[in-house]
Amino acid sequence: MTVSEQCAKFIEKSPTAFHAVAQMKARLVAEGYSELFEKDHWNLVPEGKYFVTRGGSALAAFVLPKKWTGFHIIASHSDSPMFKLKEQPEMEAEKSYIRLNVEKYGGMLMAPWLDRPLSIAGRIFTEDRNSGTLCEHLVDLEEDACLIPNLAIHMNRDANNGYAYNAQKDLLPLYALADQKTSLMKRIAAKAGVEEGDILGSDLFVYNRTAPSIWGEHREFISAPRLDDLECAFASLEGFLKGKKREKCSIHIVFDNEEVGSGTKQGASATFLVDLLQRIEKSMGRDYEDYVIDLEHSFMLSADNAHAVHPNVPEKADPVNRPVIGGGVVLKFNANQKYCTDGESAAMFRQLAKKAKVKTQVFTNRSDVAGGSTLGNLSTLRVPMRTADIGLAQLAMHSPYETAGNADLAAMVKLFTTFFA
Ligand code: ZN
């Protein structure tokens, strides 16, 4: 299997951030990593292999070095824009249709969500009847379950001249006909092997069911849902597992909620990374001053996908720095520090790329375009270490079906493997 085929498989099995973390957990357990829990005291040993999760949707895996020399970290994110089901999701229309009441999660391109098979996945919580403790169940309907139909061109002749979607009116998925009794939550419960009445809480999302595709005359492209940022999360884990991890404390960390500003306990603005670093330091017998010194000997790559120049709309890109699919790993700069790359971290990144023998290219916004942001600058507020913002060039960012390049993904894995060597 090629790297892209493996990535496509990982993405297909990761309809939500919870599933992406479960996939990574399974892989780490298979590779001999021990799970730690934030609620326990940790007794770590040199050369030990561990992972820990927070909120069910953020994960950090790490290996302790024999001799202490600081941290090497790759950060990415597990979430993507999609629709979240509201409580009591079924809504009737025209006494004939059942629709699902959803709200937008993240800054999505809305039009591409219409007229394609969608399904529902996420997690539910039930109470254990004996102990009274809460149990988390991941759930995925794994079949075409709903669809957001477009309005016919005949009913809006201006449809092709731009349309302002109303999220409460235009984007509600059709779920069933109303002539029979329906219960989505009953269906969800059955899929999880529990009773509907036992569900005490849920985080359920509508996701795109379209399978990933590897295509192009020379099979140079990969198109898939959630490439931003599962492609980087996948590459980070691959590099982490393949790298020899001898010198520094190597950390693969994936945060949730980047698409909604990272301001949650499992997001990059919270303490997940700093708590982890300080607990590692403490278990290695190092004090706070040692920790501050160690940050000076550390480096972080914040990996989140980047915009490739669009073949049909090339004028939206910067006149000089124009990343393309197939051009190599992208290094991102922004004067206003939406990306935290500076001259020094750029130089460190380029040294690494030279060592790994991978091509690189640069992304900057046009000076008259605000552009996006990512998690790097938020992480460095908590953990002030040298950081470069990087990513893979892709088209249609925040569409439910995005496109990137196979050679770039392979280059990213090679770069990360070298970083963790
Ligand atoms: Zn992203």
Short mmCIF file of C-alpha atoms and ligand atoms in Angstrom, two decimals:
data_model
loop_
_atom_site.label_atom_id
_atom_site.label_comp_id
_atom_site.label_asym_id
_atom_site.label_seq_id
_atom_site.Cartn_x
_atom_site.Cartn_y
_atom_site.Cartn_z
CA MET A 1 0.00 0.00 0.00
CA THR A 2 1.30 3.50 -0.83
CA VAL A 3 1.49 6.20 1.86
CA SER A 4 -1.53 7.93 0.28
CA GLU A 5 -3.57 4.72 0.30
CA GLN A 6 -2.75 4.26 3.98
CA CYS A 7 -3.72 7.87 4.66
CA ALA A 8 -7.00 7.42 2.74
CA LYS A 9 -7.80 4.37 4.87
CA PHE A 10 -7.05 6.30 8.08
CA ILE A 11 -9.32 9.16 6.96
CA GLU A 12 -12.15 6.84 5.96
CA LYS A 13 -12.12 5.26 9.41
CA SER A 14 -12.01 8.69 11.08
CA PRO A 15 -15.37 10.38 10.40
CA THR A 16 -14.97 12.52 13.55
CA ALA A 17 -12.12 13.68 15.80
CA PHE A 18 -13.12 10.99 18.34
CA HIS A 19 -12.66 8.28 15.71
CA ALA A 20 -9.33 9.77 14.55
CA VAL A 21 -8.03 9.57 18.13
CA ALA A 22 -9.35 6.00 18.49
CA GLN A 23 -7.51 5.03 15.27
CA MET A 24 -4.26 6.53 16.55
CA LYS A 25 -4.70 4.88 19.96
CA ALA A 26 -5.15 1.45 18.36
CA ARG A 27 -2.03 1.97 16.25
CA LEU A 28 0.03 3.08 19.27
CA VAL A 29 -1.12 0.12 21.39
CA ALA A 30 -0.16 -2.23 18.53
CA GLU A 31 3.29 -0.60 18.48
CA GLY A 32 3.79 -1.25 22.20
CA TYR A 33 2.90 2.17 23.63
CA SER A 34 1.34 2.31 27.11
CA GLU A 35 -1.71 4.45 27.77
CA LEU A 36 -1.44 7.02 30.56
CA PHE A 37 -4.39 8.82 32.11
CA GLU A 38 -4.36 12.43 33.22
CA LYS A 39 -6.18 11.44 36.44
CA ASP A 40 -3.31 9.15 37.58
CA HIS A 41 0.21 9.79 38.90
CA TRP A 42 2.80 8.94 36.27
CA ASN A 43 5.97 6.94 36.81
CA LEU A 44 7.85 7.32 33.56
CA VAL A 45 11.09 5.57 32.70
CA PRO A 46 13.82 6.56 30.20
CA GLU A 47 13.14 5.12 26.73
CA GLY A 48 9.53 4.45 27.77
CA LYS A 49 6.80 4.74 25.09
CA TYR A 50 3.52 6.36 26.17
CA PHE A 51 0.37 8.12 25.03
CA VAL A 52 -2.36 10.11 26.72
CA THR A 53 -5.66 11.57 25.50
CA ARG A 54 -7.80 14.51 26.61
CA GLY A 55 -11.52 14.93 26.02
CA GLY A 56 -11.57 11.85 23.78
CA SER A 57 -10.50 13.94 20.79
CA ALA A 58 -6.92 15.14 21.52
CA LEU A 59 -3.95 12.78 21.79
CA ALA A 60 -0.26 13.01 22.60
CA ALA A 61 2.23 10.16 22.13
CA PHE A 62 5.80 10.43 23.35
CA VAL A 63 9.04 8.55 23.84
CA LEU A 64 11.52 9.51 26.56
CA PRO A 65 15.17 9.73 25.52
CA LYS A 66 17.97 7.97 27.35
CA LYS A 67 19.71 11.27 28.04
CA TRP A 68 17.80 14.51 28.57
CA THR A 69 18.13 17.15 25.82
CA GLY A 70 14.70 18.85 25.35
CA PHE A 71 11.63 18.26 23.17
CA HIS A 72 10.89 17.66 19.51
CA ILE A 73 7.19 18.15 18.86
CA ILE A 74 4.86 17.89 15.87
CA ALA A 75 1.39 19.35 16.44
CA SER A 76 -1.65 18.93 14.20
CA HIS A 77 -5.44 18.84 14.65
CA SER A 78 -8.09 16.14 14.62
CA ASP A 79 -11.22 18.14 13.73
CA SER A 80 -12.67 19.36 10.42
CA PRO A 81 -15.63 21.59 9.55
CA MET A 82 -18.89 19.64 9.52
CA PHE A 83 -22.45 19.78 10.83
CA LYS A 84 -23.21 18.99 14.47
CA LEU A 85 -26.56 17.51 15.42
CA LYS A 86 -28.52 19.55 17.93
CA GLU A 87 -30.42 17.91 20.79
CA GLN A 88 -33.73 16.34 19.63
CA PRO A 89 -32.53 16.44 16.03
CA GLU A 90 -35.63 15.33 14.12
CA MET A 91 -37.83 18.06 12.61
CA GLU A 92 -40.93 17.56 10.48
CA ALA A 93 -41.60 19.50 7.26
CA GLU A 94 -44.80 19.54 5.17
CA LYS A 95 -46.12 16.69 7.37
CA SER A 96 -44.18 14.53 4.91
CA TYR A 97 -40.46 14.86 5.54
CA ILE A 98 -38.19 14.39 8.54
CA ARG A 99 -35.16 16.70 8.53
CA LEU A 100 -32.29 16.90 10.98
CA ASN A 101 -31.72 20.07 12.98
CA VAL A 102 -28.00 20.78 12.69
CA GLU A 103 -25.61 23.66 13.22
CA LYS A 104 -22.33 24.44 11.49
CA TYR A 105 -19.09 23.41 13.18
CA GLY A 106 -16.21 25.49 11.79
CA GLY A 107 -15.86 27.78 8.79
CA MET A 108 -17.01 25.53 5.99
CA LEU A 109 -17.63 25.89 2.27
CA MET A 110 -21.35 25.15 2.30
CA ALA A 111 -22.32 24.47 -1.34
CA PRO A 112 -20.28 21.25 -1.73
CA TRP A 113 -22.20 19.64 1.17
CA LEU A 114 -25.38 19.54 -0.94
CA ASP A 115 -26.54 16.58 -3.04
CA ARG A 116 -24.06 14.06 -1.68
CA PRO A 117 -24.53 11.04 0.60
CA LEU A 118 -23.96 11.92 4.24
CA SER A 119 -23.88 9.87 7.40
CA ILE A 120 -23.77 10.37 11.17
CA ALA A 121 -21.00 9.55 13.63
CA GLY A 122 -19.67 10.69 16.98
CA ARG A 123 -20.00 9.50 20.55
CA ILE A 124 -22.69 8.90 23.12
CA PHE A 125 -22.55 8.52 26.89
CA THR A 126 -24.53 6.05 28.98
CA GLU A 127 -24.52 5.20 32.67
CA ASP A 128 -23.23 1.84 33.82
CA ARG A 129 -26.21 0.27 35.62
CA ASN A 130 -24.11 -1.27 38.37
CA SER A 131 -21.43 1.30 39.13
CA GLY A 132 -23.20 4.49 37.99
CA THR A 133 -20.08 5.60 36.11
CA LEU A 134 -20.37 7.10 32.64
CA CYS A 135 -19.42 4.99 29.62
CA GLU A 136 -18.36 6.52 26.32
CA HIS A 137 -19.35 4.73 23.09
CA LEU A 138 -18.05 5.71 19.66
CA VAL A 139 -20.71 5.32 17.04
CA ASP A 140 -20.82 5.52 13.24
CA LEU A 141 -23.91 4.61 11.19
CA GLU A 142 -21.52 3.56 8.37
CA GLU A 143 -24.21 3.91 5.70
CA ASP A 144 -25.77 6.69 3.64
CA ALA A 145 -28.15 8.18 6.19
CA CYS A 146 -29.10 11.72 5.08
CA LEU A 147 -28.65 14.28 2.31
CA ILE A 148 -29.06 18.05 1.86
CA PRO A 149 -30.95 18.51 -1.42
CA ASN A 150 -30.36 21.55 -3.62
CA LEU A 151 -33.21 23.68 -4.88
CA ALA A 152 -33.89 23.08 -8.59
CA ILE A 153 -32.51 25.68 -11.01
CA HIS A 154 -36.11 26.25 -12.20
CA MET A 155 -37.06 27.51 -8.72
CA ASN A 156 -34.12 29.90 -8.48
CA ARG A 157 -32.78 30.99 -11.87
CA ASP A 158 -30.11 33.05 -10.07
CA ALA A 159 -28.66 30.01 -8.30
CA ASN A 160 -25.49 30.15 -10.40
CA ASN A 161 -24.87 33.83 -9.63
CA GLY A 162 -24.00 33.22 -5.99
CA TYR A 163 -26.29 32.17 -3.16
CA ALA A 164 -26.27 33.20 0.50
CA TYR A 165 -27.02 30.01 2.46
CA ASN A 166 -29.09 30.33 5.60
CA ALA A 167 -27.80 27.65 7.99
CA GLN A 168 -31.16 27.20 9.75
CA LYS A 169 -33.13 26.94 6.49
CA ASP A 170 -31.04 25.71 3.57
CA LEU A 171 -28.66 23.26 5.18
CA LEU A 172 -30.88 20.86 7.11
CA PRO A 173 -30.33 17.28 5.90
CA LEU A 174 -33.31 15.23 4.75
CA TYR A 175 -33.46 12.08 6.89
CA ALA A 176 -36.73 10.18 6.24
CA LEU A 177 -40.34 10.35 5.14
CA ALA A 178 -42.77 11.17 7.92
CA ASP A 179 -45.32 8.45 7.15
CA GLN A 180 -43.49 6.03 9.45
CA LYS A 181 -42.27 6.66 12.97
CA THR A 182 -38.55 7.43 13.03
CA SER A 183 -36.03 7.63 15.83
CA LEU A 184 -32.49 8.59 14.92
CA MET A 185 -31.37 8.26 18.55
CA LYS A 186 -32.83 4.75 18.70
CA ARG A 187 -30.84 3.88 15.56
CA ILE A 188 -27.70 5.42 17.08
CA ALA A 189 -28.26 3.50 20.33
CA ALA A 190 -28.77 0.22 18.48
CA LYS A 191 -25.54 0.76 16.53
CA ALA A 192 -23.71 1.32 19.84
CA GLY A 193 -25.40 -1.74 21.41
CA VAL A 194 -27.28 0.25 24.09
CA GLU A 195 -30.89 1.30 24.76
CA GLU A 196 -32.08 4.69 23.52
CA GLY A 197 -33.28 5.60 27.02
CA ASP A 198 -29.79 5.03 28.42
CA ILE A 199 -28.24 7.85 26.37
CA LEU A 200 -27.39 10.71 28.71
CA GLY A 201 -25.26 12.79 26.39
CA SER A 202 -23.96 12.87 22.82
CA ASP A 203 -21.62 14.62 20.37
CA LEU A 204 -22.91 13.60 16.95
CA PHE A 205 -21.86 14.98 13.58
CA VAL A 206 -23.02 14.73 9.98
CA TYR A 207 -20.08 13.69 7.78
CA ASN A 208 -19.42 13.23 4.06
CA ARG A 209 -19.66 9.58 3.03
CA THR A 210 -17.79 9.99 -0.28
CA ALA A 211 -14.81 7.61 -0.29
CA PRO A 212 -11.28 9.04 -0.75
CA SER A 213 -9.88 8.80 -4.28
CA ILE A 214 -6.34 8.69 -5.66
CA TRP A 215 -6.42 9.98 -9.21
CA GLY A 216 -4.74 11.94 -12.04
CA GLU A 217 -3.05 10.59 -15.18
CA HIS A 218 -0.07 9.62 -13.04
CA ARG A 219 -2.12 9.15 -9.86
CA GLU A 220 -0.65 12.38 -8.49
CA PHE A 221 -3.69 13.62 -6.53
CA ILE A 222 -5.54 12.50 -3.44
CA SER A 223 -9.07 13.75 -2.81
CA ALA A 224 -10.81 12.97 0.46
CA PRO A 225 -12.96 14.42 3.20
CA ARG A 226 -11.07 15.98 6.16
CA LEU A 227 -7.60 16.20 4.50
CA ASP A 228 -7.27 19.36 6.64
CA ASP A 229 -5.91 18.26 8.98
CA LEU A 230 -6.04 14.45 9.14
CA GLU A 231 -3.40 14.34 6.40
CA CYS A 232 -0.90 16.08 8.70
CA ALA A 233 -2.05 14.07 11.75
CA PHE A 234 -1.46 10.88 9.77
CA ALA A 235 1.96 12.02 8.49
CA SER A 236 2.96 13.09 12.02
CA LEU A 237 2.10 9.68 13.49
CA GLU A 238 3.88 7.87 10.62
CA GLY A 239 7.03 9.95 11.09
CA PHE A 240 6.82 9.54 14.85
CA LEU A 241 6.58 5.74 14.65
CA LYS A 242 9.25 5.42 11.93
CA GLY A 243 11.77 7.88 13.45
CA LYS A 244 14.46 6.53 15.73
CA LYS A 245 13.64 9.07 18.50
CA ARG A 246 17.06 8.81 20.11
CA GLU A 247 18.04 12.31 21.13
CA LYS A 248 15.16 14.50 22.23
CA CYS A 249 11.89 13.64 23.91
CA SER A 250 9.79 13.05 20.76
CA ILE A 251 6.13 14.09 20.91
CA HIS A 252 3.31 13.58 18.42
CA ILE A 253 0.39 15.75 19.55
CA VAL A 254 -3.00 16.22 17.93
CA PHE A 255 -5.38 18.87 19.28
CA ASP A 256 -9.13 19.17 18.74
CA ASN A 257 -11.28 22.24 18.02
CA GLU A 258 -8.80 24.10 15.80
CA GLU A 259 -11.68 24.85 13.42
CA VAL A 260 -13.56 26.76 16.13
CA GLY A 261 -10.61 28.71 17.58
CA SER A 262 -8.87 26.08 19.78
CA GLY A 263 -10.40 27.49 22.98
CA THR A 264 -11.45 24.23 24.66
CA LYS A 265 -9.74 21.96 27.20
CA GLN A 266 -8.61 19.68 24.34
CA GLY A 267 -7.71 22.60 22.05
CA ALA A 268 -4.30 24.16 21.42
CA SER A 269 -5.09 27.20 23.60
CA ALA A 270 -5.53 25.03 26.70
CA THR A 271 -2.94 23.30 28.88
CA PHE A 272 -2.74 19.83 27.28
CA LEU A 273 0.79 20.30 25.95
CA VAL A 274 2.20 22.34 28.85
CA ASP A 275 0.75 19.87 31.40
CA LEU A 276 2.33 17.03 29.45
CA LEU A 277 5.77 18.67 29.24
CA GLN A 278 5.80 19.57 32.92
CA ARG A 279 4.73 16.09 34.01
CA ILE A 280 7.45 14.57 31.83
CA GLU A 281 10.02 16.97 33.32
CA LYS A 282 8.88 16.20 36.88
CA SER A 283 9.06 12.45 36.35
CA MET A 284 12.61 12.88 35.03
CA GLY A 285 13.55 14.70 38.25
CA ARG A 286 13.89 18.09 36.61
CA ASP A 287 12.76 21.36 38.22
CA TYR A 288 11.09 24.45 36.76
CA GLU A 289 14.36 26.12 35.83
CA ASP A 290 15.45 22.93 34.02
CA TYR A 291 12.11 23.07 32.14
CA VAL A 292 12.67 26.66 31.00
CA ILE A 293 16.19 25.73 29.88
CA ASP A 294 14.83 22.66 28.04
CA LEU A 295 12.38 24.83 26.07
CA GLU A 296 15.43 26.63 24.67
CA HIS A 297 16.68 23.28 23.37
CA SER A 298 13.35 22.34 21.81
CA PHE A 299 11.66 22.75 18.44
CA MET A 300 8.05 22.39 17.32
CA LEU A 301 6.57 21.90 13.88
CA SER A 302 2.94 23.01 13.74
CA ALA A 303 1.52 21.03 10.82
CA ASP A 304 -1.74 22.21 9.24
CA ASN A 305 -2.57 22.22 5.57
CA ALA A 306 -1.81 25.19 3.32
CA HIS A 307 -3.50 26.71 0.26
CA ALA A 308 -2.11 25.66 -3.12
CA VAL A 309 -2.49 28.19 -5.96
CA HIS A 310 -5.86 27.41 -7.55
CA PRO A 311 -5.50 26.57 -11.26
CA ASN A 312 -8.71 28.46 -12.14
CA VAL A 313 -8.27 31.37 -9.73
CA PRO A 314 -4.50 31.98 -9.62
CA GLU A 315 -4.96 35.72 -8.89
CA LYS A 316 -5.95 34.96 -5.27
CA ALA A 317 -2.39 33.88 -4.41
CA ASP A 318 0.59 36.02 -3.45
CA PRO A 319 2.47 37.28 -6.55
CA VAL A 320 5.75 35.60 -5.52
CA ASN A 321 5.18 32.81 -2.98
CA ARG A 322 2.90 30.43 -4.83
CA PRO A 323 2.74 26.89 -3.45
CA VAL A 324 1.50 24.22 -5.84
CA ILE A 325 0.47 20.60 -5.42
CA GLY A 326 3.60 18.52 -5.97
CA GLY A 327 5.91 21.38 -4.98
CA GLY A 328 6.92 19.92 -1.60
CA VAL A 329 6.26 20.73 2.04
CA VAL A 330 4.95 24.26 2.60
CA LEU A 331 6.50 26.69 5.10
CA LYS A 332 4.02 29.41 6.11
CA PHE A 333 4.78 33.03 7.03
CA ASN A 334 2.57 35.87 8.25
CA ALA A 335 3.80 39.27 9.44
CA ASN A 336 0.93 39.48 11.94
CA GLN A 337 1.99 36.13 13.42
CA LYS A 338 -1.10 34.13 12.49
CA TYR A 339 1.69 31.70 11.60
CA CYS A 340 4.54 31.61 14.08
CA THR A 341 7.39 30.94 11.63
CA ASP A 342 10.17 33.53 11.99
CA GLY A 343 13.60 33.82 10.39
CA GLU A 344 15.19 31.52 12.96
CA SER A 345 12.57 28.75 12.90
CA ALA A 346 12.48 28.99 9.07
CA ALA A 347 16.23 28.39 9.02
CA MET A 348 15.86 25.42 11.38
CA PHE A 349 13.08 23.99 9.20
CA ARG A 350 15.18 24.41 6.04
CA GLN A 351 18.15 22.67 7.70
CA LEU A 352 15.84 19.77 8.52
CA ALA A 353 14.38 19.63 4.98
CA LYS A 354 17.91 19.60 3.54
CA LYS A 355 18.84 16.72 5.81
CA ALA A 356 15.66 14.83 4.85
CA LYS A 357 16.22 15.67 1.14
CA VAL A 358 12.67 16.97 0.65
CA LYS A 359 11.51 19.88 -1.50
CA THR A 360 9.98 22.88 0.23
CA GLN A 361 7.93 25.88 -0.89
CA VAL A 362 6.61 29.00 0.83
CA PHE A 363 3.12 30.29 1.54
CA THR A 364 2.30 33.90 2.33
CA ASN A 365 -1.10 35.57 1.93
CA ARG A 366 -1.60 38.32 -0.62
CA SER A 367 -1.05 41.53 1.37
CA ASP A 368 -4.70 42.52 0.79
CA VAL A 369 -6.13 39.20 2.04
CA ALA A 370 -6.49 38.39 5.75
CA GLY A 371 -6.04 34.62 5.31
CA GLY A 372 -6.50 31.93 7.93
CA SER A 373 -4.87 31.02 11.21
CA THR A 374 -3.81 27.79 12.86
CA LEU A 375 -2.75 26.29 16.17
CA GLY A 376 0.99 27.02 16.21
CA ASN A 377 0.84 30.54 17.64
CA LEU A 378 -1.71 29.45 20.27
CA SER A 379 0.48 26.53 21.44
CA THR A 380 3.54 28.76 21.73
CA LEU A 381 1.71 31.11 24.11
CA ARG A 382 1.63 28.22 26.58
CA VAL A 383 4.91 26.62 25.57
CA PRO A 384 7.27 29.30 24.27
CA MET A 385 9.60 27.32 22.04
CA ARG A 386 10.91 27.87 18.51
CA THR A 387 8.13 26.82 16.14
CA ALA A 388 7.65 26.70 12.38
CA ASP A 389 4.19 26.56 10.79
CA ILE A 390 4.14 24.12 7.91
CA GLY A 391 1.59 22.12 5.91
CA LEU A 392 0.70 20.31 2.70
CA ALA A 393 -0.50 22.29 -0.32
CA GLN A 394 -4.19 21.59 -0.95
CA LEU A 395 -7.15 22.88 -2.92
CA ALA A 396 -10.70 23.58 -1.68
CA MET A 397 -9.79 23.93 2.00
CA HIS A 398 -12.85 23.42 4.24
CA SER A 399 -14.86 21.78 1.47
CA PRO A 400 -16.21 18.34 2.55
CA TYR A 401 -14.00 16.92 -0.23
CA GLU A 402 -10.49 18.41 -0.49
CA THR A 403 -7.59 17.73 -2.86
CA ALA A 404 -3.85 17.42 -2.25
CA GLY A 405 -0.78 15.72 -3.76
CA ASN A 406 0.60 12.22 -3.18
CA ALA A 407 4.28 13.17 -3.60
CA ASP A 408 3.89 15.95 -1.03
CA LEU A 409 2.42 13.57 1.54
CA ALA A 410 5.30 11.14 1.04
CA ALA A 411 7.75 14.06 1.44
CA MET A 412 6.03 15.12 4.67
CA VAL A 413 6.36 11.61 6.15
CA LYS A 414 10.05 11.59 5.17
CA LEU A 415 10.57 15.01 6.74
CA PHE A 416 8.86 13.95 9.99
CA THR A 417 10.79 10.67 10.13
CA THR A 418 14.03 12.66 9.86
CA PHE A 419 12.81 15.14 12.50
CA PHE A 420 12.20 12.31 14.96
CA ALA A 421 15.58 10.74 14.20
ZN ZN B 1 -6.41 22.93 9.54
#
